[in-house]
XYZ file of C-alpha atoms in Angstrom:
560
model
C -0.004 -0.116 -0.002
C 1.482 3.617 -0.831
C 2.273 5.743 1.876
C -0.580 8.038 0.630
C -3.160 5.501 1.005
C -1.919 4.074 4.379
C -1.987 7.984 5.648
C -5.636 8.600 4.184
C -6.867 5.450 5.896
C -5.192 6.429 9.440
C -6.707 9.933 8.846
C -10.125 8.682 8.162
C -9.683 6.490 11.216
C -8.538 9.054 13.678
C -11.620 10.974 12.728
C -14.255 8.129 12.518
C -13.010 5.590 15.149
C -15.904 4.991 17.303
C -15.027 5.248 21.101
C -18.466 3.699 21.665
C -21.159 5.410 23.787
C -22.928 2.346 24.811
C -26.677 4.368 25.341
C -28.427 1.905 23.269
C -27.866 -1.796 22.035
C -29.476 -1.033 18.514
C -29.082 -4.342 15.941
C -29.175 -4.337 12.033
C -32.545 -5.890 12.755
C -33.876 -2.766 13.999
C -32.492 -0.581 11.004
C -33.939 -3.174 8.691
C -37.660 -3.007 10.094
C -37.543 0.522 9.882
C -36.346 0.654 6.252
C -39.217 -2.154 5.685
C -41.774 0.110 6.941
C -40.690 3.506 5.191
C -39.991 1.944 1.630
C -43.284 0.101 2.051
C -44.880 3.367 2.612
C -43.035 5.220 -0.150
C -44.033 2.476 -2.485
C -47.751 3.153 -1.895
C -47.925 6.395 -3.765
C -47.206 4.859 -7.339
C -47.925 8.275 -9.208
C -45.478 10.013 -7.141
C -42.682 7.011 -7.916
C -43.630 7.112 -11.649
C -42.815 10.645 -11.597
C -39.394 10.239 -10.206
C -38.929 7.115 -12.576
C -39.449 9.532 -15.499
C -36.964 12.139 -14.177
C -34.278 9.516 -13.821
C -34.775 8.207 -17.221
C -34.540 11.979 -18.539
C -31.307 12.373 -16.482
C -29.743 9.316 -17.617
C -30.264 10.043 -21.339
C -28.389 13.456 -20.602
C -25.385 11.367 -19.177
C -25.246 8.898 -22.252
C -25.088 11.927 -24.488
C -22.703 13.603 -22.330
C -24.721 16.896 -21.172
C -24.815 16.011 -17.498
C -22.477 18.130 -15.263
C -23.052 16.273 -12.212
C -19.946 15.798 -9.936
C -19.094 14.017 -6.963
C -18.853 16.179 -3.825
C -15.484 17.805 -3.335
C -14.831 16.076 -0.131
C -15.502 12.695 -1.561
C -12.170 10.802 -1.778
C -13.513 7.581 -3.229
C -13.202 9.603 -6.685
C -9.921 10.978 -6.483
C -8.778 8.682 -9.178
C -8.260 10.798 -12.796
C -10.022 7.827 -14.658
C -13.393 8.977 -12.930
C -12.971 12.830 -14.658
C -10.919 11.679 -17.660
C -12.419 8.771 -19.127
C -15.697 8.964 -21.048
C -16.775 5.417 -19.858
C -15.636 5.754 -16.288
C -17.049 9.592 -16.265
C -20.698 8.314 -17.565
C -20.508 5.416 -14.906
C -20.052 7.561 -12.092
C -22.838 10.385 -13.427
C -25.363 7.410 -13.697
C -24.570 6.478 -10.047
C -24.767 10.099 -8.828
C -28.068 10.619 -10.726
C -29.522 7.548 -9.480
C -28.706 8.247 -5.950
C -29.711 11.875 -6.291
C -33.178 10.694 -7.820
C -33.845 8.430 -4.983
C -33.149 10.871 -2.544
C -35.511 12.972 -4.142
C -37.963 10.669 -4.246
C -38.147 9.806 -0.439
C -37.417 13.669 0.197
C -40.625 14.405 -1.523
C -43.065 12.171 -0.642
C -45.956 12.405 2.005
C -44.119 10.443 4.667
C -43.907 12.339 8.381
C -40.407 14.263 8.772
C -38.914 11.059 10.997
C -39.864 8.668 8.253
C -38.383 10.757 5.796
C -34.726 11.028 7.555
C -35.105 7.211 8.380
C -35.563 6.810 4.545
C -32.211 9.034 3.730
C -30.402 7.053 5.942
C -31.504 3.742 4.709
C -30.841 4.842 1.195
C -27.413 6.292 2.123
C -26.678 2.762 3.188
C -27.715 1.254 -0.145
C -26.339 3.796 -2.459
C -22.991 3.843 -0.817
C -22.834 -0.185 -0.866
C -23.622 -0.166 -4.758
C -20.917 3.043 -5.212
C -18.924 1.885 -8.182
C -15.627 2.269 -6.286
C -17.188 -0.953 -4.239
C -16.719 -3.133 -7.724
C -13.869 -4.638 -9.524
C -14.237 -1.781 -11.981
C -12.740 0.449 -9.637
C -9.980 1.973 -11.975
C -7.326 1.667 -8.764
C -8.146 -2.096 -8.280
C -7.809 -2.552 -12.154
C -4.256 -0.868 -12.333
C -3.381 -2.942 -9.286
C -4.534 -6.015 -10.685
C -2.282 -5.611 -13.968
C 0.593 -4.154 -11.798
C 0.792 -7.558 -9.592
C -0.178 -10.134 -12.492
C -3.401 -10.951 -10.784
C -2.016 -11.521 -7.174
C -4.114 -8.595 -5.572
C -7.130 -10.108 -6.822
C -6.118 -13.649 -4.664
C -4.546 -11.831 -1.981
C -7.998 -10.069 -1.705
C -9.971 -13.393 -1.915
C -7.774 -14.707 0.968
C -8.602 -11.834 3.409
C -12.307 -12.097 2.466
C -12.217 -15.580 3.418
C -10.301 -14.923 6.546
C -12.926 -12.087 7.490
C -15.869 -14.571 6.969
C -14.427 -17.038 8.953
C -12.955 -14.823 12.109
C -14.797 -11.163 11.618
C -18.173 -12.060 11.309
C -17.931 -11.221 7.432
C -17.103 -7.558 8.276
C -13.836 -6.080 6.618
C -10.766 -6.014 9.114
C -10.135 -2.487 10.005
C -6.529 -3.306 11.716
C -3.911 -5.998 11.393
C -4.518 -7.067 15.042
C -1.540 -9.188 15.298
C 0.755 -5.927 14.732
C 0.086 -5.118 18.410
C 0.177 -6.494 22.098
C -0.775 -4.603 25.118
C 2.429 -4.111 27.426
C 4.781 -5.138 24.580
C 3.977 -2.129 22.095
C 1.248 -0.290 23.605
C 0.586 0.913 27.289
C 4.278 1.053 28.181
C 4.203 4.098 30.449
C 6.280 2.807 33.547
C 3.885 1.961 36.547
C 2.308 -0.654 38.974
C -1.289 -2.004 40.227
C -1.044 -0.240 43.687
C -4.954 -1.635 44.491
C -7.218 -4.230 43.025
C -11.121 -4.656 43.527
C -13.814 -6.717 41.773
C -14.264 -4.113 39.296
C -11.045 -1.934 38.995
C -7.141 -2.086 38.854
C -5.947 1.223 40.160
C -2.443 1.720 37.929
C -0.193 4.323 39.375
C 2.815 5.679 37.179
C 6.239 6.397 37.993
C 6.613 10.266 38.016
C 9.427 11.374 35.637
C 9.901 14.558 37.092
C 11.964 15.620 40.492
C 9.362 17.074 41.470
C 5.221 16.537 41.513
C 1.951 18.479 42.413
C 0.603 17.474 45.614
C -2.853 17.129 44.387
C -3.085 13.720 42.237
C -4.974 12.991 39.138
C -7.314 9.946 38.716
C -8.125 9.149 34.907
C -11.589 7.321 34.789
C -11.918 5.873 30.987
C -15.097 4.267 29.398
C -16.376 0.890 30.522
C -17.018 -0.314 26.962
C -13.390 0.213 26.217
C -9.827 -0.755 27.407
C -8.072 1.854 29.495
C -5.072 2.348 27.342
C -6.511 4.739 24.872
C -4.762 7.024 27.458
C -1.283 5.498 27.090
C -1.475 4.261 23.332
C 2.088 4.986 22.232
C 4.746 7.304 23.743
C 4.070 10.253 21.337
C 0.212 9.718 21.710
C 0.538 9.040 25.699
C -2.067 11.656 28.018
C -0.265 9.659 30.938
C 3.210 10.658 29.599
C 1.828 13.949 29.090
C 0.708 14.465 32.791
C 3.733 12.636 34.429
C 5.992 15.155 32.459
C 3.858 18.203 33.622
C 4.708 17.046 37.282
C 1.177 15.320 37.802
C 0.932 12.261 39.921
C -1.003 10.103 37.609
C -3.123 7.233 38.351
C -5.433 5.459 35.938
C -8.408 3.017 36.250
C -8.492 -0.095 34.423
C -11.932 -1.696 34.507
C -12.431 -5.196 34.664
C -13.948 -7.110 31.737
C -17.536 -8.257 33.036
C -18.806 -11.564 32.397
C -22.603 -12.984 32.681
C -21.649 -13.629 36.279
C -21.292 -9.719 36.707
C -24.813 -9.045 35.196
C -25.842 -7.261 38.277
C -23.167 -4.627 38.300
C -24.934 -1.135 37.726
C -24.308 2.226 37.713
C -23.779 2.365 41.731
C -21.701 -0.551 41.533
C -19.053 1.417 39.447
C -19.557 4.312 41.473
C -18.863 2.438 44.973
C -15.851 1.106 43.356
C -14.551 4.529 42.145
C -15.071 5.878 45.779
C -13.095 2.965 46.993
C -10.149 3.797 44.382
C -10.346 7.383 45.244
C -9.575 6.698 49.058
C -6.590 4.864 48.025
C -5.418 7.305 45.723
C -5.260 10.153 48.572
C -4.166 7.442 51.253
C -0.951 6.802 48.850
C -0.601 10.225 48.168
C -1.504 12.149 51.420
C -3.451 14.673 49.474
C -6.946 15.473 51.071
C -8.545 15.783 47.428
C -7.772 14.892 43.744
C -8.524 15.693 40.736
C -10.596 13.639 38.174
C -10.718 12.956 34.505
C -13.540 11.100 32.804
C -14.089 10.240 29.281
C -17.130 9.341 27.327
C -19.314 6.741 29.672
C -16.569 7.293 32.422
C -17.566 10.749 32.490
C -21.468 9.707 33.113
C -20.158 7.910 36.118
C -17.742 10.969 37.181
C -20.678 13.287 36.932
C -22.831 10.725 38.992
C -20.256 10.346 41.423
C -19.631 14.359 42.012
C -23.521 14.698 42.274
C -23.215 11.692 45.152
C -20.256 13.542 46.950
C -22.343 16.783 46.686
C -25.336 15.340 48.513
C -23.108 13.866 51.290
C -21.047 17.101 51.759
C -17.926 15.195 50.611
C -15.281 17.321 48.915
C -13.021 14.662 47.844
C -12.824 16.069 44.309
C -11.202 19.511 43.462
C -12.020 19.815 40.171
C -13.105 17.559 37.192
C -12.232 17.198 33.353
C -14.821 15.799 31.056
C -13.706 14.540 27.646
C -16.153 14.037 24.790
C -19.014 13.305 27.555
C -22.535 13.713 27.162
C -24.842 13.922 30.061
C -27.692 15.628 28.492
C -29.322 12.888 26.425
C -31.223 14.685 23.689
C -28.715 13.626 21.189
C -29.764 14.880 17.618
C -27.957 11.881 15.743
C -28.426 9.087 13.253
C -28.941 6.608 16.269
C -31.805 8.765 17.557
C -33.752 8.239 14.101
C -34.201 4.229 15.238
C -34.640 4.744 18.984
C -38.023 4.646 20.450
C -39.654 3.021 23.692
C -39.873 -0.482 22.066
C -36.308 -0.387 20.536
C -35.003 0.552 23.838
C -36.943 -1.999 26.219
C -35.756 -4.522 23.331
C -31.969 -3.825 23.929
C -32.379 -3.877 27.695
C -34.181 -7.268 27.774
C -31.692 -8.751 25.489
C -28.799 -7.726 27.755
C -30.658 -9.232 30.876
C -31.083 -12.295 28.933
C -27.628 -12.527 27.745
C -25.949 -11.042 31.315
C -23.816 -8.623 29.047
C -23.971 -6.208 26.117
C -21.084 -7.099 23.895
C -18.825 -4.295 22.757
C -18.026 -6.150 19.274
C -21.798 -6.372 18.315
C -21.995 -2.450 19.290
C -19.024 -1.868 16.972
C -20.744 -3.760 14.050
C -24.006 -1.474 14.518
C -22.099 1.928 14.784
C -19.885 1.118 12.026
C -22.994 0.991 9.568
C -23.688 4.503 10.531
C -20.709 5.550 8.881
C -20.178 2.728 6.150
C -17.788 4.782 3.672
C -15.487 5.648 6.441
C -15.522 2.491 8.761
C -16.595 -0.276 6.234
C -16.176 0.365 2.162
C -12.932 2.266 2.234
C -11.695 -1.187 4.085
C -13.507 -3.332 1.532
C -11.389 -1.621 -1.054
C -8.359 -1.779 0.511
C -8.376 -5.377 2.035
C -10.094 -7.179 -1.064
C -10.156 -5.186 -4.529
C -6.537 -3.723 -3.706
C -5.246 -7.063 -1.810
C -3.329 -4.831 0.732
C -3.169 -6.190 4.200
C -5.275 -4.230 6.928
C -3.862 -1.151 8.159
C -1.330 -1.304 11.398
C -2.624 1.233 13.380
C -2.756 1.643 16.951
C -5.680 3.464 17.490
C -8.017 1.201 15.393
C -6.429 -1.765 17.389
C -7.515 -0.217 20.615
C -11.098 0.681 19.052
C -11.033 -3.242 17.841
C -10.364 -4.554 21.573
C -13.800 -3.934 23.157
C -15.215 -5.157 26.401
C -18.865 -6.111 27.572
C -21.309 -4.160 29.600
C -22.748 -5.807 32.532
C -26.787 -5.981 31.426
C -27.652 -3.852 34.734
C -25.155 -1.066 33.920
C -26.513 -1.264 30.188
C -30.311 -0.945 31.746
C -28.935 2.530 33.586
C -27.360 3.794 30.708
C -30.724 3.155 28.566
C -32.953 4.641 31.525
C -30.597 7.812 31.373
C -30.980 7.972 27.538
C -35.058 7.914 27.832
C -35.239 10.117 30.870
C -32.500 12.188 30.679
C -32.687 12.776 34.487
C -29.166 14.480 35.214
C -30.903 17.502 33.592
C -33.334 17.693 36.772
C -32.847 18.092 40.252
C -32.909 14.893 42.091
C -34.269 12.963 39.169
C -31.770 10.361 39.558
C -30.387 8.245 42.632
C -27.061 6.754 42.945
C -25.768 4.612 46.038
C -28.629 5.898 48.063
C -28.527 9.943 47.252
C -30.341 11.891 44.738
C -28.305 13.664 42.377
C -28.433 17.574 41.572
C -25.592 18.513 39.357
C -25.980 22.164 40.303
C -24.898 21.616 43.793
C -21.491 20.222 42.267
C -19.113 23.565 42.772
C -16.021 21.896 41.586
C -14.310 23.456 38.707
C -15.013 21.876 35.252
C -13.053 21.542 32.332
C -15.106 20.131 29.391
C -13.706 19.263 25.997
C -15.868 18.500 22.795
C -15.010 17.765 19.182
C -16.460 19.592 16.643
C -16.599 16.558 14.231
C -17.818 14.197 16.901
C -20.748 12.123 15.596
C -20.740 9.936 18.703
C -21.179 12.618 21.429
C -22.098 15.832 19.151
C -20.384 18.900 20.729
C -23.415 20.863 21.179
C -24.861 18.145 23.553
C -21.269 18.251 25.242
C -21.934 21.865 25.988
C -25.209 21.654 27.113
C -23.974 18.807 29.487
C -21.097 21.021 30.607
C -23.837 23.970 31.665
C -25.501 21.363 33.963
C -22.930 21.987 36.739
C -22.660 24.672 39.554
C -19.004 25.388 39.557
C -16.832 27.549 37.148
C -16.738 25.733 33.757
C -14.167 26.035 30.949
C -15.437 24.603 27.683
C -13.291 23.943 25.131
C -13.914 22.806 21.557
C -11.333 20.517 19.513
C -11.230 20.599 15.876
C -11.168 16.746 15.623
C -13.562 13.878 16.066
C -14.385 11.761 19.067
C -10.982 9.817 19.638
C -8.587 12.306 17.844
C -10.105 14.968 20.236
C -8.493 13.107 23.119
C -5.405 11.831 21.253
C -4.131 15.293 20.411
C -0.514 15.411 21.576
C 1.096 18.936 20.795
C 3.262 19.530 17.819
C 0.683 18.762 15.127
C 0.421 21.873 12.789
C -3.095 21.023 11.777
C -4.376 21.044 15.512
C -6.835 23.548 16.118
C -9.205 24.002 19.108
C -11.505 26.935 20.591
C -11.852 28.866 23.731
C -14.674 30.792 25.391
C -14.287 34.156 27.535
C -15.490 33.023 30.683
C -19.248 33.011 31.049
C -21.281 30.168 28.881
C -24.234 31.838 27.066
C -27.340 29.833 26.865
C -26.851 28.613 23.148
C -23.992 26.566 22.069
C -23.656 28.354 18.508
C -23.681 31.790 20.566
C -20.608 30.334 22.157
C -18.869 29.182 19.067
C -19.430 32.725 17.425
C -17.610 34.363 20.501
C -15.002 31.912 20.573
C -11.313 32.271 20.007
C -9.430 29.956 17.643
C -6.097 28.743 19.033
C -3.532 27.005 17.420
C -1.851 23.302 18.555
C -3.146 21.228 21.034
C -5.679 21.981 23.791
C -3.432 19.475 25.883
C -1.370 22.459 26.457
C -4.208 24.640 27.403
C -5.365 21.965 29.731
C -1.943 21.805 31.271
C -1.905 25.434 32.256
C -5.420 24.926 33.696
C -4.431 21.499 35.828
C -1.123 23.165 37.002
C -3.822 26.182 38.706
C -5.346 23.400 40.150
C -3.014 20.931 41.063
C -1.384 22.572 44.302
C 2.203 23.003 45.175
C 5.401 21.117 44.232
C 7.035 18.864 46.429
C 9.748 16.058 45.952
C 8.683 13.316 43.634
C 8.051 9.928 45.627
C 10.832 7.441 45.349
C 8.606 4.522 45.379
C 5.067 3.471 43.713
C 2.053 2.860 46.306
C 2.636 2.624 50.063
C 2.847 0.595 53.176
C -0.967 -0.238 53.304
C -1.130 -0.357 49.124
C 2.340 -1.722 47.940
C 2.987 -1.584 44.279
C 1.845 -5.162 42.767
C 1.904 -5.929 39.147
C 3.623 -3.711 36.503
C 1.493 -1.664 34.294
C -0.577 -2.375 32.603
C -1.743 -5.196 35.049
C -3.975 -7.919 34.143
C -7.682 -6.856 34.125
C -6.787 -5.039 30.581
C -5.358 -8.681 29.185
C -9.055 -10.546 30.200
C -11.093 -11.382 26.989
């Protein structure tokens, strides 16, 4: 594979890889049933359909006569090969496809269906037309060139990859060469040790890398449906290394991968485990409080914990950083099109029957939400061009999913249905009602402008739920790349506000200030002000009560 193709796949992966937001357990069947319903209703309008068939015929005639000027979107990288614009046959093939796609969308858009059904129809037509794109066929000019360059070997290699995926990957194109990575060997390499373990978590303390450290430690809480090492992926992308270089005593939670034996673990169970963990961090460091960082569903857990602490009058958390985390679950996303009371109850029931929600099943459904970025480009790369799947650490981590216990999945579905964190005392955890306005800790909330899992406007509304000082920051990236944002990237940008958060997210965006480089540097300064005085770095990890055990990355991360 050429360096350019590799870079394109890696860039797309960075922007579109899914840090799963497991609020729903949608199945492909749910989407197909909606598709059937919408298309049946549309077909019941024969005159409307006939009009669009006639219009398609006229446009097709113009294509064949070379009188059609339709072009793919500027950002559509699939048709970048010069053959699509310069070769008359390829140009007509492409324009026939574009005319067909446009007419299908016009047909559903001008039907007499409800607005929601029209949106569902557009989504289903997208699935169909993206699957039928000319670039996904053996006529793809890049595949034809590759076939002749390799004397047909690319086709044989592609068939081999297809056979392997049919057996090992449920028929989905592999996004990554899983054999190229091993946690603890070339991922999650920052020096540290497990200093505490209970049924749900291993607590990893990292070895300070500076002579002095801030007295107030940082505890990082990852999402429960992914492994923790997204925060320690590779030395150049490691947030753990960055915080250590900043003189911050760094601890990270590694969640256990539950089985159906742990089906009863719920939100309160995770919060109770986190409370134990916080007490251990404070005991080891001698600090009276700490700073907390939560990402995605880990952010939901942290927010509920702070609400619980506020109800108890506890002040163990000084400041909270939320990364791409939605607490106000009124989401305007494609997933919302297919979510209703029946779908949610069905998802909850399936989890309870199985005992767990499988992360890999969620990954498949989410991939179909972004098929060009998460399926068809790998189809072309692996099968049509005969290339090996990419070797890319973010994709390896994203494919290394975990399970969610049924009770916790049910709790997340209830959060999605009733949106209780937006109202005082509507949610109860560990025996106390939650009111986020009573949380007076400083909040640093990060969102990604291209994030399609936790849309930035929803992250903005979520940040406004707290009662303390809020620093809202908007990265120029997607879901995962917003987190993995080390300094030094000349393309990196982020936006900051001027203090008070206006009611509307758009108003904040219009008044915001654009900044160059990574938000990590901005956050570093914010954290330094909230991490206390400097003192001599501890000589050893852990303490007498909590001695250092297994070396990082611990044992829970290896559980399958």
